[in-house]
Coordinates of C-alpha atoms in Angstrom, one line a residue:
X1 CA -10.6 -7.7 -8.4
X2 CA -13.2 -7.0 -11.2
X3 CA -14.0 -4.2 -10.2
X4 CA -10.5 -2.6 -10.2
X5 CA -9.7 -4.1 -14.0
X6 CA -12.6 -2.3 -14.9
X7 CA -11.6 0.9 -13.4
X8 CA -7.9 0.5 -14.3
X9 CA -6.7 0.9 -11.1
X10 CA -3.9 -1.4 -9.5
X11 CA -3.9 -1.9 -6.2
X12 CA -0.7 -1.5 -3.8
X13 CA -0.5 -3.9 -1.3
X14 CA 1.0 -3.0 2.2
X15 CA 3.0 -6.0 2.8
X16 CA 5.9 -6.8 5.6
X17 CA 7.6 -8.7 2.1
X18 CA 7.8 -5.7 0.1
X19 CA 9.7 -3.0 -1.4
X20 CA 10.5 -0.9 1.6
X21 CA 9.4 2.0 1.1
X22 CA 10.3 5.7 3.1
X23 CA 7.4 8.6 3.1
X24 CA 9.0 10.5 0.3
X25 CA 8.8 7.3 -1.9
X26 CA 5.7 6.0 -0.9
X27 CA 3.9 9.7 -1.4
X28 CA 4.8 9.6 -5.1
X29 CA 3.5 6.3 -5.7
X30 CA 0.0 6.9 -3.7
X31 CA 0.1 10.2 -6.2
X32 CA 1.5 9.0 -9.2
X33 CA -2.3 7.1 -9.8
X34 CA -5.5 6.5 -8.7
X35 CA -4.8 4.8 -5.2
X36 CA -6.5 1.7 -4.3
X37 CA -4.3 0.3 -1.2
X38 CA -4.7 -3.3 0.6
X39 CA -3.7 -3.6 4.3
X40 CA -3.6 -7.0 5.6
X41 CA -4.7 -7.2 9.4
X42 CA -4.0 -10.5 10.4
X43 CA -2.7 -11.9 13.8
X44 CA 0.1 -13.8 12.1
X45 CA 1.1 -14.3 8.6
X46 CA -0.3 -12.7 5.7
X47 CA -1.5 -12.4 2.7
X48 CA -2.6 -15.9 0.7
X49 CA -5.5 -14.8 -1.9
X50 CA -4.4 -15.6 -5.2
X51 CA -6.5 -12.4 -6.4
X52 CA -3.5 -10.3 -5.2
X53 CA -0.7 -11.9 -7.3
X54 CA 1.0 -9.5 -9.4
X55 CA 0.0 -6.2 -7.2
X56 CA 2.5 -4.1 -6.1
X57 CA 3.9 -4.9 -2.8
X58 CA 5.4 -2.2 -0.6
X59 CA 6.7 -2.3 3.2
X60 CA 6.7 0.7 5.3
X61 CA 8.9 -0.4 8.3
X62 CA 11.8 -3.1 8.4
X63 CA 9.4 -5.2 11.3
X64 CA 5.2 -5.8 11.4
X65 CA 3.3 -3.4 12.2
X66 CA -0.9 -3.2 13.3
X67 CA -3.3 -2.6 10.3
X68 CA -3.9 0.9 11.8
X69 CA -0.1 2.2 12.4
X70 CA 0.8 1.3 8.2
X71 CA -2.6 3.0 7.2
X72 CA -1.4 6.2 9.1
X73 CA 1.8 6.4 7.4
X74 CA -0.5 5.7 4.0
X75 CA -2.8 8.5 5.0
X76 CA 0.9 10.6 6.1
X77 CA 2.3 10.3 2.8
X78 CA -0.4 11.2 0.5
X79 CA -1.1 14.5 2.8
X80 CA 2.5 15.1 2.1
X81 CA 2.5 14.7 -1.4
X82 CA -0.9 16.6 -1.7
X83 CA 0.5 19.8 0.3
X84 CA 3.6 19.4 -1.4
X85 CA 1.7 19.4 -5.2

């Protein structure tokens, strides 16, 4: 967490709690800054570091999802934006 005070950059944690988000929406904010994201990938339940308190949660689907199907709509979204900059 250093690390990313020093740089400025605020993380956005990809979290089944958090503002849902569609591609349009989520493509703006992965733009709008330098992007650090944080994708949880845990069997059950989630996220319990203090560390991430205060981040920016976001939700990409209205149900769970595997680590590797929400960092695909990630990697989606900022294509999108990127092609459509």
């Amino acid at each position: 967490m250093k690390l990313l005070e020093e740089t400025g950059v605020e993380p956005i944690v990809f979290d089944e709690s958090g503002e849902k988000l569609g591609i349009t929406e989520l493509a703006k904010l992965l733009t709008s800054n330098d992007a650090c994201v944080v994708i949880g990938g845990f069997p059950s339940g989630g996220f319990k570091s203090k560390c991430l308190e205060g981040c920016k949660k976001v939700s990409v689907a209205h149900e769970p999802l595997c680590a590797w199907s929400v960092l695909a709509k990630a990697v989606v979204a900022r294509e999108a934006a990127l092609e459509g900059a």
